[in-house]
Coordinates of C-alpha atoms in Angstrom, one line a residue:
Chain C
X1 CA 99.4 85.9 85.3
X2 CA 98.2 89.2 86.6
X3 CA 100.3 91.5 84.4
X4 CA 98.6 94.8 84.1
X5 CA 99.2 96.8 81.0
X6 CA 98.4 100.2 82.6
X7 CA 101.3 102.4 83.4
X8 CA 100.5 105.2 85.8
X9 CA 102.8 107.9 86.9
X10 CA 103.4 106.0 90.1
X11 CA 104.4 102.7 88.4
X12 CA 107.1 104.2 86.3
X13 CA 109.7 104.8 88.9
X14 CA 109.0 101.5 90.6
X15 CA 109.5 99.8 87.3
X16 CA 112.8 101.4 86.8
X17 CA 113.9 100.5 90.3
X18 CA 112.9 96.9 89.6
X19 CA 114.9 97.0 86.4
X20 CA 118.0 98.3 88.3
X21 CA 117.6 95.5 90.9
X22 CA 117.3 92.9 88.2
X23 CA 120.4 94.2 86.5
X24 CA 122.2 94.1 89.8
X25 CA 121.2 90.5 90.2
X26 CA 122.3 89.6 86.8
X27 CA 125.7 91.2 87.3
X28 CA 126.1 89.3 90.6
X29 CA 125.7 86.1 88.6
X30 CA 128.5 87.0 86.3
X31 CA 127.0 88.8 83.4
X32 CA 128.8 91.9 82.4
X33 CA 126.2 93.3 80.1
X34 CA 122.7 92.5 79.1
X35 CA 120.3 92.9 76.2
X36 CA 117.6 95.4 76.9
X37 CA 115.0 92.9 75.7
X38 CA 116.3 90.3 78.1
X39 CA 116.3 92.8 81.0
X40 CA 112.8 93.9 80.2
X41 CA 111.7 90.3 80.1
X42 CA 113.2 89.6 83.5
X43 CA 111.7 92.8 84.9
X44 CA 108.2 91.8 83.6
X45 CA 108.7 88.4 85.1
X46 CA 109.7 89.6 88.5
X47 CA 106.7 92.0 88.5
X48 CA 104.3 89.3 87.6
X49 CA 105.9 87.0 90.3
X50 CA 105.4 89.6 93.0
X51 CA 101.9 90.3 91.9
X52 CA 101.1 86.6 91.9
X53 CA 102.6 86.2 95.3
X54 CA 100.5 89.1 96.5
X55 CA 97.3 87.6 95.2
X56 CA 98.1 84.2 96.6
X57 CA 99.0 85.6 100.0
X58 CA 95.9 87.6 100.2
X59 CA 93.8 84.6 99.3
X60 CA 95.3 82.4 102.0
X61 CA 95.1 85.3 104.5
X62 CA 91.5 85.8 103.8
X63 CA 90.9 82.1 104.0
X64 CA 92.1 82.2 107.5
X65 CA 89.9 85.1 108.3
X66 CA 92.6 87.6 108.7
X67 CA 93.2 90.9 107.0
X68 CA 96.9 91.2 107.6
X69 CA 99.3 88.8 106.1
X70 CA 101.7 86.6 108.0
X71 CA 104.8 84.6 107.3
X72 CA 102.9 81.4 107.1
X73 CA 100.7 82.8 104.3
X74 CA 103.8 83.7 102.3
X75 CA 105.2 80.3 103.0
X76 CA 102.2 78.4 101.7
X77 CA 101.9 80.7 98.7
X78 CA 105.5 80.1 97.7
X79 CA 105.1 76.3 98.1
X80 CA 101.9 76.5 96.1
X81 CA 103.8 78.2 93.3
X82 CA 106.4 75.5 93.3
X83 CA 109.1 77.5 94.8
X84 CA 111.9 76.0 96.8
X85 CA 111.8 77.6 100.2
X86 CA 114.9 76.1 101.5
X87 CA 116.9 77.7 98.8
X88 CA 116.2 81.2 100.1
X89 CA 118.5 80.9 103.0
X90 CA 121.2 79.7 100.7
X91 CA 120.6 82.6 98.4
X92 CA 120.8 85.1 101.2
X93 CA 124.1 83.9 102.4
X94 CA 125.8 84.2 99.1
X95 CA 129.0 86.1 99.2
X96 CA 128.8 88.6 96.4
X97 CA 125.9 90.6 97.4
X98 CA 125.5 93.9 95.6
X99 CA 124.7 97.0 97.5
X100 CA 121.3 98.2 96.7
X101 CA 121.2 101.9 96.3
X102 CA 117.7 103.1 96.2
X103 CA 117.1 105.6 93.5
X104 CA 117.1 109.3 94.5
X105 CA 113.9 110.2 96.3
X106 CA 112.3 112.7 93.9
X107 CA 109.6 114.4 95.9
X108 CA 107.4 115.2 93.0
X109 CA 104.4 117.5 93.7
X110 CA 102.2 116.6 90.7
X111 CA 99.0 118.2 92.2
X112 CA 98.2 121.3 90.1
X113 CA 97.0 124.0 92.4
X114 CA 94.8 125.4 89.7
X115 CA 92.9 122.2 89.2
X116 CA 92.5 121.3 92.8
X117 CA 89.1 122.2 94.2
X118 CA 89.2 121.7 97.9
X119 CA 90.9 119.1 100.0
X120 CA 90.1 115.5 99.6
X121 CA 88.9 113.6 102.6
X122 CA 91.4 111.4 104.3
X123 CA 90.8 107.7 104.7
X124 CA 89.2 106.5 107.8
X125 CA 91.5 104.4 110.0
X126 CA 90.2 101.1 108.8
X127 CA 91.1 101.7 105.2
X128 CA 94.8 101.2 104.3
X129 CA 96.6 104.2 102.8
X130 CA 97.6 102.5 99.6
X131 CA 94.1 102.4 98.3
X132 CA 92.9 105.2 96.0
X133 CA 92.0 108.5 97.5
X134 CA 88.5 109.8 98.0
X135 CA 87.3 112.1 95.1
X136 CA 87.2 115.8 95.4
X137 CA 84.7 117.2 97.9
X138 CA 82.5 118.7 95.2
X139 CA 81.5 115.1 94.3
X140 CA 79.3 115.0 97.4
X141 CA 77.3 118.2 96.7
X142 CA 73.7 117.4 96.2
X143 CA 71.3 119.8 94.5
X144 CA 67.7 119.0 94.4
X145 CA 66.3 118.6 91.0
X146 CA 62.8 119.7 91.7
X147 CA 61.7 123.1 92.8
X148 CA 60.2 123.8 96.1
X149 CA 56.5 123.6 95.7
X150 CA 54.8 127.0 96.2
X151 CA 52.9 127.1 99.4
X152 CA 51.7 130.6 99.4
X153 CA 48.0 130.9 99.7
X154 CA 47.6 133.9 97.5
X155 CA 49.7 132.5 94.7
X156 CA 47.8 129.3 94.8
X157 CA 44.5 131.0 94.7
X158 CA 45.5 133.1 91.8
X159 CA 46.9 130.2 90.0
X160 CA 43.7 128.2 90.5
X161 CA 41.5 131.0 89.4
X162 CA 43.5 131.7 86.2
X163 CA 43.6 128.0 85.4
X164 CA 39.8 127.8 85.8
X165 CA 39.3 130.8 83.7
X166 CA 41.5 129.5 80.9
X167 CA 39.8 126.1 80.9
X168 CA 36.4 127.7 80.7
X169 CA 37.4 129.9 77.9
X170 CA 39.0 127.2 75.9
X171 CA 36.2 124.9 76.3
X172 CA 33.5 127.4 75.3
X173 CA 35.5 128.5 72.4
X174 CA 35.9 124.9 71.3
X175 CA 32.2 124.1 71.5
X176 CA 31.4 127.4 69.8
X177 CA 33.7 126.6 66.9
X178 CA 32.5 123.1 66.5
X179 CA 28.9 123.4 67.3
X180 CA 26.1 125.8 66.7
X181 CA 26.5 129.4 67.6
X182 CA 24.6 132.5 68.1
X183 CA 26.3 135.8 67.8
X184 CA 26.4 138.7 70.1
X185 CA 26.7 141.3 67.4
X186 CA 24.9 141.1 64.2
X187 CA 27.7 142.3 62.1
X188 CA 30.6 140.6 63.7
X189 CA 30.4 136.9 63.5
X190 CA 33.7 135.9 64.9
X191 CA 34.4 138.0 67.9
X192 CA 31.9 136.8 70.5
X193 CA 30.5 133.4 69.6
X194 CA 27.9 132.2 71.9
X195 CA 27.0 128.6 72.2
X196 CA 23.5 128.3 70.7
X197 CA 20.7 127.2 72.9
X198 CA 18.9 124.2 71.7
X199 CA 15.4 124.6 72.8
X200 CA 13.6 121.4 73.7
X201 CA 9.9 121.2 72.9
X202 CA 8.9 120.3 76.4
X203 CA 11.5 121.8 78.8
X204 CA 9.7 120.7 82.0
X205 CA 10.1 117.1 81.0
X206 CA 13.8 117.0 81.9
X207 CA 13.1 118.3 85.3
X208 CA 10.3 116.0 86.1
X209 CA 11.6 112.7 84.8
X210 CA 14.7 111.3 86.5
X211 CA 17.2 109.8 84.1
X212 CA 20.2 107.6 84.3
X213 CA 23.4 109.0 83.0
X214 CA 23.4 106.7 80.0
X215 CA 24.8 107.7 76.7
X216 CA 22.6 105.3 74.8
X217 CA 19.5 106.8 76.2
X218 CA 20.7 110.2 75.3
X219 CA 21.4 109.4 71.7
X220 CA 17.9 109.6 70.3
X221 CA 17.3 112.8 72.3
X222 CA 20.3 114.4 70.8
X223 CA 19.3 113.4 67.3
X224 CA 15.8 114.6 67.9
X225 CA 16.9 117.9 69.4
X226 CA 19.4 118.6 66.6
X227 CA 16.7 117.8 64.0
X228 CA 14.2 120.0 65.7
X229 CA 16.7 122.7 66.1
X230 CA 17.4 122.8 62.4
X231 CA 13.7 122.9 61.6
X232 CA 13.3 125.7 64.0
X233 CA 16.2 127.6 62.6
X234 CA 15.2 127.2 59.0
X235 CA 11.6 128.1 59.9
X236 CA 12.4 131.2 61.9
X237 CA 15.0 132.4 59.5
X238 CA 15.8 135.3 61.8
X239 CA 18.1 138.1 61.2
X240 CA 20.6 136.3 63.2
X241 CA 23.1 134.9 60.9
X242 CA 23.4 131.8 62.8
X243 CA 22.1 129.7 60.0
X244 CA 24.8 130.9 57.8
X245 CA 27.3 130.3 60.5
X246 CA 25.7 127.0 61.1
X247 CA 26.1 126.1 57.5
X248 CA 29.6 127.2 57.5
X249 CA 30.1 125.4 60.7
X250 CA 28.5 122.3 59.1
X251 CA 30.6 122.7 56.1
X252 CA 33.6 123.2 58.3
X253 CA 32.9 120.2 60.2
X254 CA 32.4 118.2 57.1
X255 CA 35.7 119.3 55.7
X256 CA 37.7 118.9 58.8
X257 CA 37.7 115.3 59.9
X258 CA 38.4 116.3 63.5
X259 CA 35.3 118.4 63.6
X260 CA 32.8 115.9 62.4
X261 CA 30.0 115.0 64.7
X262 CA 30.8 112.2 67.1
X263 CA 29.7 108.8 66.0
X264 CA 28.9 106.5 68.8
X265 CA 29.3 102.8 68.3
X266 CA 26.1 101.0 67.9
X267 CA 25.5 98.8 70.8
X268 CA 24.5 95.4 69.9
X269 CA 21.5 94.2 72.0
X270 CA 22.1 90.7 73.0
Chain A
X1 CA 116.5 70.5 91.8
X2 CA 113.1 71.9 91.9
X3 CA 111.6 68.5 92.2
X4 CA 113.7 67.5 95.1
X5 CA 113.0 70.7 96.8
X6 CA 109.3 70.0 96.6
X7 CA 109.8 66.6 98.1
X8 CA 111.7 68.1 101.0
X9 CA 109.2 70.7 101.6
X10 CA 106.3 68.2 101.4
X11 CA 108.0 66.1 104.0
X12 CA 108.5 69.1 106.2
X13 CA 105.0 70.3 106.1
X14 CA 103.4 66.9 106.8
X15 CA 105.2 66.0 110.0
X16 CA 103.9 62.5 110.4
X17 CA 105.9 59.9 108.4
X18 CA 103.5 59.2 105.6
X19 CA 106.1 58.7 103.0
X20 CA 107.4 55.1 103.4
X21 CA 110.0 55.6 100.7
X22 CA 112.2 58.1 102.5
X23 CA 115.6 56.8 103.4
X24 CA 116.2 57.3 107.1
X25 CA 114.3 58.8 109.9
X26 CA 117.3 61.0 110.7
X27 CA 117.0 62.6 107.3
X28 CA 113.3 63.0 107.9
X29 CA 113.9 64.9 111.1
X30 CA 116.6 67.0 109.5
X31 CA 114.3 67.9 106.7
X32 CA 111.6 68.6 109.1
X33 CA 113.8 71.0 110.9
X34 CA 115.0 72.9 107.9
X35 CA 111.7 73.0 106.0
X36 CA 109.0 72.7 108.5
X37 CA 109.8 75.9 110.3
X38 CA 112.0 77.5 107.8
X39 CA 110.8 81.0 107.4
X40 CA 110.4 82.0 111.0
X41 CA 114.1 81.4 111.5
X42 CA 114.8 83.2 108.3
X43 CA 112.7 86.1 109.4
X44 CA 114.9 86.6 112.4
X45 CA 117.9 86.9 110.2
X46 CA 116.3 89.2 107.8
X47 CA 117.6 92.4 109.4
X48 CA 121.2 91.4 108.6
X49 CA 120.5 90.8 104.9
X50 CA 118.7 93.6 103.2
X51 CA 117.3 92.6 99.9
X52 CA 118.4 94.2 96.7
X53 CA 114.9 95.3 95.8
X54 CA 113.8 98.3 97.8
X55 CA 111.0 97.7 100.3
X56 CA 108.8 100.4 98.9
X57 CA 108.9 98.9 95.4
X58 CA 107.9 95.5 96.6
X59 CA 105.2 97.0 98.8
X60 CA 103.8 98.9 95.9
X61 CA 103.4 95.8 93.8
X62 CA 102.0 93.8 96.6
X63 CA 99.5 96.5 97.5
X64 CA 98.3 96.4 93.9
X65 CA 97.3 92.8 94.4
X66 CA 95.5 93.5 97.6
X67 CA 98.2 92.4 100.0
X68 CA 98.2 94.3 103.2
X69 CA 100.9 94.0 105.8
X70 CA 102.3 96.3 108.3
X71 CA 105.2 94.0 109.0
X72 CA 108.2 94.9 106.9
X73 CA 109.8 91.5 107.4
X74 CA 107.0 89.9 105.4
X75 CA 107.7 92.3 102.6
X76 CA 111.4 91.6 102.7
X77 CA 110.7 87.9 102.5
X78 CA 108.7 88.3 99.4
X79 CA 111.3 90.4 97.8
X80 CA 113.9 87.8 98.7
X81 CA 111.9 85.1 97.1
X82 CA 111.5 87.2 93.9
X83 CA 115.2 87.8 93.9
X84 CA 116.0 84.2 94.2
X85 CA 113.6 83.4 91.4
X86 CA 115.4 85.8 89.1
X87 CA 118.8 84.9 90.3
X88 CA 118.1 81.2 89.5
X89 CA 117.0 82.1 86.0
X90 CA 120.0 84.3 85.4
X91 CA 122.2 81.5 86.6
X92 CA 120.7 79.1 84.2
X93 CA 121.1 81.5 81.4
X94 CA 124.7 81.9 82.4
X95 CA 125.2 78.2 82.2
X96 CA 123.7 78.1 78.7
X97 CA 126.0 80.9 77.6
X98 CA 129.0 79.3 79.0
X99 CA 128.1 76.0 77.3
X100 CA 127.8 77.7 74.0
X101 CA 131.0 79.7 74.6
X102 CA 133.0 76.6 75.6
X103 CA 131.6 74.7 72.7
X104 CA 132.7 77.2 70.2
X105 CA 135.9 78.9 71.4
X106 CA 137.8 76.8 73.7
X107 CA 141.1 78.0 72.2
X108 CA 140.4 81.6 72.7
X109 CA 140.7 83.4 76.0
X110 CA 140.3 81.2 79.0
X111 CA 137.3 83.2 80.1
X112 CA 135.0 85.3 78.1
X113 CA 135.6 88.7 79.4
X114 CA 132.3 90.1 78.2
X115 CA 129.3 87.9 78.9
X116 CA 126.2 89.4 77.7
X117 CA 122.7 88.3 78.7
X118 CA 120.8 87.8 75.5
X119 CA 117.4 86.5 74.6
X120 CA 119.0 83.5 73.0
X121 CA 120.3 82.4 76.4
X122 CA 117.3 83.4 78.3
X123 CA 114.8 81.6 76.2
X124 CA 116.0 78.0 76.9
X125 CA 116.6 78.9 80.5
X126 CA 113.0 80.0 80.8
X127 CA 111.7 77.1 78.8
X128 CA 113.0 74.8 81.6
X129 CA 110.7 76.7 84.0
X130 CA 107.8 76.3 81.6
X131 CA 107.8 79.9 80.5
X132 CA 107.8 80.2 76.8
X133 CA 108.9 83.6 75.4
X134 CA 108.9 84.4 71.8
X135 CA 110.9 87.4 70.8
X136 CA 110.1 89.0 67.5
X137 CA 113.2 88.7 65.4
X138 CA 112.7 92.1 63.8
X139 CA 110.8 95.2 64.5
X140 CA 108.6 96.7 61.8

């Protein structure tokens, strides 16, 4: 059975009216008083009965391709529920009908003005009025979640330039901190580190011989160049304190696992 | 009574004489007339007999189930059917009560002046309809 356990503010008065009607029917039949439990039971039953009829009628109505119910739908539904239709007429024509006094129409205005934010939209004509209302109009407000992209040329250029500068600075600093450096000032070792030049013995060779961009081919060159560089450094032993810094750099790199020299995987030659 | 009602209705809805065990053709026709087109006649008389349950209440419960109708007569028909349903049950409960009363106190007043509808009477009346209610005998 479709008994709903929700009780909204709109179902309360209807329930009470139903109870009054049930009590009237009972008194018609001859009862002078009734137990509250019994009345409640009968009220619940009549509510379920009506809901069930409503469901059945809607089903038959939709089956026939209609949206509005007709008498025939009600008839078939009642028959389906095992109800004796012929008895209705009899019941109508009984003598001691009680007058039904509808309960006083209380025009309650439950809408709090303070909480209301704008008028709700009314239903379009094809929607019946008993269905729930549309939500408040602020439901339909849309705010974009992303900012408008900046299209101004000047700002974009400035942004690009500053990004480029930042990237260059960061990169050079990184290489200076992790690799070999030469210093701009003899005394000050930390302020302006310059990336050390690694002189190659035959500089014109690079320009003359074309090379593929191949890391494997570069490996021996790098090793060779770093070895030669160290020899050169130790040999020259100039006033530049790059050797010290180099050692410190080396020691730093040894200590810090993230600053160790890169180990490339050995490529197996098949 | 319910069973016979169903038979009548079945005969009415199926016009052709498919039931060989009905008594006379006259009766068949009479049943056809009363049950085959029962409600449209009823609907015409509806204005004279307003139901006890207000229209708005019935309409509310029907709307909850998805029933949509702009014709108030259909709504009245439903409320009349519901009324009859409850009235029948109340009647049965009354019979039970009177049976008990007549069984116990036949010497006392000829008629019980105060007949109260209690769950004790209602439960067997509902049981005949196949509805089993269990009332808790005490509240914690």
